[in-house]
């Protein structure tokens, strides 16, 4: 049984993971990260899970790393840090990951948000990378993914200045995809997830991979990847079903093959 | 925390917060700010409070910042007035505006400077007939703060907002009512009783729904029409799940008086 996360199993193919470490505003201690990585690996392997929503509490999505834990680690300890592997597994999750963010998403919490594909936030959410205030820097993608998400000047202001930004600012900058009432954040994220879960799974998987490539590759290579993925899908039964259903003006029934 | 500069009580769902430095027309010093902040924290945390009533003791409501707290000696370094705005005034008006319950302000006398703008961050403003509002900032080279420059043009229009802010003239309570700056003028002797009666009435109403109404109307200044329609949809979704809505419908169907709980 995981200690720091709660899981609601697939309803309509959607799994909901709730970070649950209220005494520390869901600070991402190593054990929590390990549980999350393991749970995402299990969701990846489970054919009934088509999309995952991850959320925290009303007050905090995740307010950073566990500072006490970090303080105990010296240079050698950081070289051997097991967290790196957990983060890699989280970022490698192949199915759609939707973050439902209320309250603080700071430091590791903000980096976790950036591992998600889609981000729905309550209108009083706050995003930031305050590591600089402690004499350290973001260590789980903050300096890299933030620049890709919001552009250099704002990324620099957040990483060097350490001040959090509002949900409105985050939406305007492209860090998140939608703002909603805080009480409805999880519900809206589940709704989006259910929509995705009803699509053709192979198409969803390749579409996610293709969009992520756009952040990593030059345009020509990205377009080549997209073309390959597009071609791969030509052989699937779901493609034939999707097109036929459209022509016959009825909902499609996808089988994942 | 025991309060020296404010009176604060909670009774029958109504939190009564009265500024209490009558000799200084209830002007704000640091200690009063801290006490108001603590009281508002209790309002936010208490499950019993369903309405907040803000008023002042003595002949004034609030004369804004206590200038003796900010005396600038000749040759002294330039002060950073932004600090007290950021520390105290902005959080105060934000809290009043964001509190998920109706906030009534009973302006019992002169309301000057920040004291003229704090009521504007409240939801329902009553004023004593003898009260008046003065955007005094321009007289000492300052800018209206505590949300004044944002709220004034929205409440009374740009032309009147600029005249108030740049001339700093006294606006009578009756004129303020005519201009739509405040809800209602009340005879001086009746202000406290009427404000309390209004607060007690609201405290028996579906206050969760009232808080959602407040949220939607506050947001309307920022939103476009379509965005506001979406907000109405979302807030109605929340309101529809409340116990008070069930109670309201059931009481209506059964032709009885509803007993609302504010949730």
XYZ file of C-alpha atoms in Angstrom:
520
model
C 0.000 0.000 0.000
C 1.412 3.376 -0.940
C 1.687 5.820 1.936
C 1.787 9.180 0.225
C -0.500 8.741 -2.750
C -4.095 7.568 -3.105
C -5.298 5.857 -6.247
C -8.750 5.650 -7.664
C -8.803 2.821 -10.162
C -10.012 3.087 -13.736
C -13.453 4.468 -14.279
C -13.955 4.698 -18.033
C -10.242 4.084 -18.455
C -9.187 6.987 -16.228
C -7.003 6.600 -13.150
C -6.818 9.356 -10.546
C -3.689 9.743 -8.429
C -3.912 12.082 -5.441
C -0.774 13.251 -3.659
C -1.445 12.894 0.041
C 1.119 14.342 2.365
C -0.948 17.109 3.940
C 1.393 17.735 6.854
C 4.063 18.888 4.358
C 1.887 20.535 1.666
C 2.586 17.445 -0.456
C 6.334 18.063 -0.517
C 7.839 15.463 -2.848
C 9.945 13.304 -0.552
C 11.808 10.407 -2.119
C 9.281 7.846 -0.948
C 6.417 9.799 -2.510
C 8.304 10.083 -5.803
C 9.062 6.355 -5.737
C 5.391 5.549 -5.147
C 4.344 7.882 -7.940
C 6.883 6.428 -10.395
C 5.770 2.888 -9.537
C 2.105 3.781 -9.882
C 2.647 5.411 -13.277
C 4.610 2.350 -14.432
C 1.675 0.176 -13.339
C -0.784 2.454 -15.146
C 1.379 2.236 -18.266
C 1.268 -1.537 -18.124
C -2.458 -1.734 -17.406
C -4.374 -1.982 -20.660
C -7.581 -0.680 -19.023
C -5.944 2.607 -18.085
C -6.115 5.073 -20.956
C -5.281 8.332 -19.178
C -4.117 9.426 -15.729
C -5.076 12.495 -13.742
C -2.724 13.595 -10.996
C -3.739 16.070 -8.308
C -2.897 17.281 -4.825
C -5.047 19.014 -2.219
C -7.116 22.190 -2.351
C -4.229 24.057 -0.732
C -1.243 22.566 -2.514
C -0.549 20.453 -5.555
C 2.990 20.002 -4.281
C 4.969 22.694 -2.524
C 8.432 21.475 -3.476
C 10.943 18.831 -2.494
C 11.484 17.673 1.051
C 13.986 20.237 2.328
C 15.050 18.243 5.392
C 15.843 15.256 3.225
C 17.785 17.467 0.846
C 19.810 19.016 3.652
C 21.022 15.575 4.749
C 22.522 14.787 1.362
C 26.153 15.730 0.709
C 27.935 15.810 -2.675
C 28.288 12.039 -2.852
C 24.719 11.587 -1.661
C 23.457 13.796 -4.459
C 25.543 11.924 -7.038
C 23.826 8.703 -5.940
C 20.399 10.335 -5.571
C 17.681 7.755 -6.312
C 15.277 10.595 -7.145
C 16.831 11.054 -10.589
C 15.644 7.616 -11.675
C 12.151 8.216 -10.246
C 11.844 11.476 -12.162
C 12.970 9.761 -15.373
C 10.282 7.127 -14.953
C 7.643 9.762 -14.276
C 8.633 11.793 -17.348
C 8.658 8.618 -19.479
C 4.995 7.812 -18.773
C 3.628 7.010 -22.241
C -0.089 7.616 -21.711
C -1.737 11.029 -21.383
C -0.986 12.586 -18.005
C -3.246 15.419 -16.886
C -2.381 17.556 -13.887
C -5.244 19.090 -11.875
C -3.528 21.851 -9.901
C -4.924 23.759 -6.950
C -2.859 25.958 -4.646
C 0.921 25.791 -4.673
C 2.925 24.070 -7.404
C 6.431 25.069 -6.387
C 9.894 23.673 -7.059
C 9.524 19.935 -7.638
C 5.753 20.496 -7.695
C 6.093 22.860 -10.653
C 8.502 20.409 -12.302
C 5.936 17.650 -11.843
C 3.322 19.886 -13.475
C 5.660 20.232 -16.441
C 5.874 16.427 -16.737
C 2.138 16.413 -17.393
C 0.779 16.712 -20.917
C -2.223 18.840 -20.029
C -2.617 21.144 -17.024
C -5.945 22.319 -15.602
C -5.509 24.782 -12.731
C -7.747 26.422 -10.160
C -7.759 30.187 -10.542
C -5.850 30.692 -7.289
C -3.034 28.262 -8.161
C 0.573 29.485 -7.943
C 3.538 28.238 -9.949
C 7.177 28.857 -9.158
C 10.752 27.626 -8.901
C 11.925 29.036 -5.550
C 15.069 26.842 -5.362
C 17.321 29.879 -5.891
C 16.178 31.233 -2.513
C 17.886 28.237 -0.868
C 21.134 28.601 -2.802
C 20.306 25.724 -5.147
C 18.692 25.402 -8.570
C 15.819 23.317 -9.968
C 17.031 19.742 -10.336
C 14.203 17.892 -12.035
C 13.782 19.699 -15.309
C 12.830 23.149 -14.045
C 15.516 25.023 -15.976
C 14.870 23.074 -19.177
C 11.139 22.482 -19.430
C 10.237 25.925 -18.130
C 12.102 27.638 -20.961
C 10.323 25.447 -23.479
C 6.960 26.164 -21.827
C 7.062 29.908 -21.171
C 10.040 31.310 -23.099
C 13.334 32.684 -21.836
C 12.515 35.982 -20.094
C 9.792 34.578 -17.855
C 11.703 31.323 -17.274
C 14.733 33.369 -16.180
C 12.620 35.629 -13.988
C 11.083 32.608 -12.258
C 14.313 30.605 -11.908
C 16.576 33.528 -10.948
C 14.027 35.575 -8.981
C 12.356 32.661 -7.223
C 8.941 34.353 -7.168
C 5.775 32.427 -7.983
C 3.357 33.448 -10.734
C -0.446 33.362 -10.699
C -2.632 30.915 -12.608
C -3.676 33.691 -14.990
C -0.068 34.540 -15.719
C 0.743 30.844 -16.177
C -2.127 30.469 -18.639
C -1.071 33.513 -20.588
C 2.521 32.235 -20.718
C 1.526 28.743 -21.874
C 2.553 26.833 -18.748
C -0.990 25.550 -18.263
C -3.855 24.883 -20.638
C -6.968 25.959 -18.772
C -8.188 27.767 -15.642
C -11.283 26.743 -13.757
C -12.946 27.252 -10.380
C -10.762 25.542 -7.748
C -13.649 23.329 -6.601
C -14.037 22.006 -10.131
C -10.383 21.471 -11.087
C -10.309 17.707 -10.561
C -13.733 17.247 -12.103
C -12.697 19.185 -15.217
C -9.423 17.246 -15.483
C -11.326 13.954 -15.200
C -13.712 15.147 -17.900
C -10.800 15.925 -20.238
C -9.212 12.567 -19.353
C -12.425 10.672 -20.050
C -12.647 12.369 -23.426
C -9.131 11.220 -24.287
C -9.748 7.747 -22.886
C -12.568 7.310 -25.401
C -10.251 7.914 -28.382
C -8.239 5.301 -30.255
C -5.444 4.326 -27.813
C -2.744 3.765 -30.423
C -3.462 7.112 -32.047
C -3.361 8.805 -28.630
C -0.028 7.196 -27.817
C 1.606 8.172 -31.093
C 0.083 11.647 -30.980
C 1.558 12.262 -27.518
C 4.942 10.962 -28.627
C 4.873 13.134 -31.740
C 3.982 16.302 -29.840
C 6.737 15.629 -27.297
C 9.235 15.166 -30.146
C 8.458 18.702 -31.256
C 10.115 19.910 -28.070
C 13.237 17.808 -28.604
C 13.908 17.568 -32.319
C 14.573 19.979 -35.153
C 11.555 20.585 -37.375
C 12.623 18.325 -40.256
C 13.223 15.348 -37.922
C 9.980 16.054 -36.083
C 8.027 16.119 -39.335
C 9.689 12.848 -40.354
C 8.644 11.259 -37.050
C 5.105 12.528 -37.479
C 4.938 11.045 -40.981
C 6.161 7.652 -39.711
C 3.625 7.679 -36.884
C 0.868 8.717 -39.295
C 1.812 5.839 -41.588
C 1.966 3.315 -38.733
C -1.637 4.066 -37.834
C -2.773 3.330 -41.401
C -2.609 -0.363 -40.566
C -4.853 -0.217 -37.494
C -8.463 -1.368 -37.222
C -9.301 1.703 -35.112
C -8.372 4.011 -37.999
C -10.796 2.217 -40.282
C -13.465 2.323 -37.576
C -12.873 6.020 -36.829
C -13.212 7.065 -40.456
C -16.213 4.812 -41.077
C -18.018 6.084 -37.963
C -17.425 9.671 -39.110
C -18.875 8.915 -42.546
C -21.842 7.097 -41.029
C -22.375 9.941 -38.533
C -22.214 7.681 -35.468
C -19.860 7.452 -32.467
C -16.766 5.323 -33.047
C -16.032 2.202 -31.003
C -12.298 1.804 -30.671
C -10.663 -1.445 -29.692
C -7.024 -0.443 -29.353
C -5.758 -2.392 -32.326
C -4.242 38.076 20.716
C -6.106 40.706 22.712
C -7.279 43.657 20.696
C -6.505 47.264 21.652
C -7.355 49.152 18.494
C -10.377 47.198 17.269
C -13.509 45.641 18.767
C -14.264 42.174 17.525
C -17.040 39.740 18.304
C -18.873 36.833 16.711
C -22.552 36.352 17.474
C -25.341 34.457 15.691
C -23.297 34.039 12.539
C -22.335 37.717 12.375
C -18.740 38.819 12.908
C -18.612 42.466 13.968
C -15.303 44.222 13.434
C -15.181 47.827 14.583
C -12.136 50.056 14.149
C -11.458 51.546 17.558
C -9.018 54.459 17.632
C -11.732 57.111 17.823
C -9.366 59.919 18.910
C -7.419 59.417 15.660
C -10.587 58.925 13.556
C -9.667 55.234 13.414
C -6.630 55.861 11.215
C -4.419 52.836 10.629
C -1.143 52.304 12.418
C 0.822 49.077 12.298
C -0.766 47.667 15.427
C -4.298 48.228 14.122
C -3.356 46.586 10.819
C -2.075 43.526 12.681
C -5.224 43.316 14.782
C -7.534 43.652 11.769
C -5.511 40.984 10.004
C -5.843 38.628 12.991
C -9.599 39.245 13.248
C -10.086 38.572 9.526
C -8.087 35.393 9.910
C -10.519 34.274 12.603
C -13.437 35.178 10.333
C -11.943 33.054 7.562
C -11.281 30.097 9.843
C -14.474 30.114 11.870
C -17.231 27.873 10.617
C -19.801 29.913 12.539
C -19.311 33.204 10.706
C -21.676 33.756 7.785
C -21.563 37.553 7.493
C -18.934 40.173 8.318
C -19.911 43.679 9.393
C -17.150 46.284 9.311
C -17.620 49.673 10.984
C -15.862 52.265 13.154
C -16.199 53.658 16.680
C -16.693 57.333 17.414
C -17.432 60.079 14.905
C -15.220 58.819 12.047
C -15.152 55.589 10.069
C -11.495 55.602 9.109
C -9.095 58.393 8.195
C -6.764 56.079 6.274
C -3.113 55.926 7.172
C -2.035 57.522 10.460
C 0.399 60.086 9.065
C 2.223 60.493 12.358
C 3.355 56.902 11.722
C 4.915 58.061 8.487
C 6.362 61.432 9.412
C 9.033 62.304 6.865
C 11.762 64.399 8.468
C 13.443 66.948 6.202
C 16.624 65.443 4.765
C 15.587 61.923 5.737
C 15.819 59.143 3.184
C 12.882 58.774 0.774
C 10.358 56.352 2.252
C 9.121 53.322 0.299
C 5.369 53.612 0.756
C 4.965 50.526 -1.422
C 6.036 48.425 1.548
C 3.011 49.158 3.737
C 0.732 48.871 0.694
C 2.102 45.430 -0.029
C 2.217 44.346 3.607
C -1.088 45.707 4.833
C -3.485 47.588 2.565
C -3.436 45.259 -0.448
C -3.872 42.073 1.596
C -6.664 43.791 3.562
C -8.771 44.812 0.560
C -8.023 41.514 -1.181
C -9.230 39.622 1.882
C -12.454 41.644 2.106
C -13.104 41.127 -1.594
C -12.266 37.415 -1.548
C -13.908 36.387 1.744
C -16.475 33.730 0.809
C -19.276 35.488 2.683
C -21.133 38.790 2.421
C -19.196 41.730 3.840
C -21.223 44.722 4.974
C -19.572 48.062 5.678
C -21.318 50.642 7.848
C -19.565 53.950 7.215
C -20.393 55.842 10.397
C -18.503 59.051 9.682
C -15.662 60.510 7.666
C -13.951 58.018 5.369
C -10.732 59.476 4.024
C -7.736 58.163 2.084
C -7.501 54.386 2.305
C -10.487 54.677 4.657
C -12.589 55.880 1.704
C -11.563 52.937 -0.462
C -11.729 50.058 2.011
C -15.576 50.226 2.005
C -15.507 49.893 -1.783
C -13.881 46.484 -1.414
C -16.880 45.373 0.687
C -20.127 44.040 -0.762
C -22.896 46.171 0.735
C -22.056 49.654 1.973
C -24.384 51.638 4.216
C -23.388 55.139 5.263
C -24.615 57.515 7.938
C -26.241 60.626 6.453
C -23.450 62.781 7.937
C -20.657 60.550 6.622
C -18.519 61.573 3.703
C -15.846 60.163 1.436
C -12.600 61.978 0.679
C -9.940 60.772 -1.752
C -7.406 62.772 0.257
C -4.322 61.293 -1.409
C -3.913 64.051 -4.015
C -3.587 66.683 -1.265
C -0.246 65.240 -0.144
C 1.124 64.175 -3.505
C -0.027 60.558 -3.390
C -2.166 58.231 -5.502
C -5.443 56.633 -4.337
C -4.573 53.170 -3.044
C -6.358 50.164 -1.528
C -7.970 49.498 -4.892
C -9.409 53.010 -5.316
C -8.077 53.629 -8.820
C -9.557 50.325 -9.949
C -12.883 50.457 -8.172
C -13.795 54.124 -8.505
C -14.039 54.310 -12.316
C -16.007 51.069 -12.326
C -18.462 52.323 -9.731
C -18.977 55.955 -10.715
C -17.452 56.272 -14.204
C -14.111 57.730 -15.268
C -15.087 61.398 -15.244
C -16.295 61.348 -11.650
C -13.462 59.039 -10.575
C -10.877 61.497 -11.897
C -12.605 64.472 -10.297
C -12.764 62.682 -6.944
C -9.158 61.490 -7.140
C -7.599 64.736 -8.439
C -9.619 67.298 -6.512
C -9.829 65.397 -3.232
C -13.119 67.072 -2.390
C -15.556 65.825 0.193
C -18.273 63.599 -1.289
C -21.378 63.478 0.881
C -22.974 60.130 1.685
C -26.128 61.194 -0.159
C -24.191 62.090 -3.288
C -22.265 58.817 -2.990
C -25.569 56.960 -2.940
C -26.891 58.898 -5.948
C -23.687 58.119 -7.854
C -23.908 54.415 -7.109
C -20.737 54.385 -5.019
C -22.559 52.927 -2.036
C -25.772 51.004 -1.485
C -27.726 53.152 0.957
C -27.749 56.216 3.204
C -29.239 55.799 6.673
C -29.973 58.315 9.431
C -26.985 58.578 11.760
C -28.823 57.300 14.828
C -30.061 54.231 12.981
C -26.943 53.198 11.136
C -25.621 50.630 13.591
C -29.039 49.013 14.148
C -29.893 48.865 10.462
C -26.494 47.471 9.536
C -26.807 44.819 12.245
C -30.338 43.968 11.150
C -29.115 43.559 7.564
C -26.219 41.396 8.756
C -28.518 39.180 10.838
C -30.906 38.833 7.927
C -28.119 37.796 5.557
C -26.750 35.371 8.157
C -30.026 33.438 7.931
C -29.866 33.277 4.133
C -28.089 30.736 1.877
C -24.715 32.398 2.489
C -22.773 29.847 0.436
C -24.858 30.893 -2.555
C -24.377 34.549 -1.636
C -20.617 33.972 -1.622
C -20.850 32.490 -5.108
C -22.882 35.511 -6.252
C -20.160 37.747 -4.818
C -17.509 35.741 -6.644
C -19.336 35.953 -9.956
C -20.018 39.691 -9.736
C -16.454 40.471 -8.652
C -15.145 38.490 -11.608
C -17.392 40.271 -14.095
C -15.115 43.330 -14.208
C -12.301 41.172 -15.576
C -14.193 38.770 -17.793
C -15.579 39.001 -21.294
C -19.208 37.971 -21.821
C -18.412 34.409 -22.873
C -15.983 33.885 -20.016
C -18.570 35.164 -17.577
C -21.181 32.789 -18.987
C -18.774 29.925 -18.379
C -18.166 31.134 -14.845
C -21.921 31.289 -14.214
C -22.191 27.709 -15.421
C -19.423 26.544 -13.081
C -20.672 28.441 -10.045
C -24.233 27.241 -10.665
C -22.825 23.722 -10.758
C -21.364 24.315 -7.299
C -24.489 26.050 -5.992
C -26.665 23.200 -7.236
C -24.755 20.788 -5.015
C -25.253 22.810 -1.842
C -27.463 21.688 1.022
C -29.127 25.097 0.990
C -30.304 24.632 -2.587
C -31.971 21.335 -1.665
C -33.484 22.975 1.394
C -34.665 25.984 -0.615
C -36.374 23.839 -3.249
C -37.884 21.498 -0.683
C -39.211 24.401 1.405
C -40.697 25.998 -1.714
C -42.427 22.780 -2.762
C -43.765 22.186 0.735
C -44.711 25.836 1.231
C -42.657 26.222 4.406
C -39.918 28.614 5.531
C -36.490 27.295 4.604
C -33.814 26.820 7.270
C -30.526 27.634 5.535
C -27.162 26.587 6.928
C -24.751 28.362 4.622
C -23.407 25.205 3.000
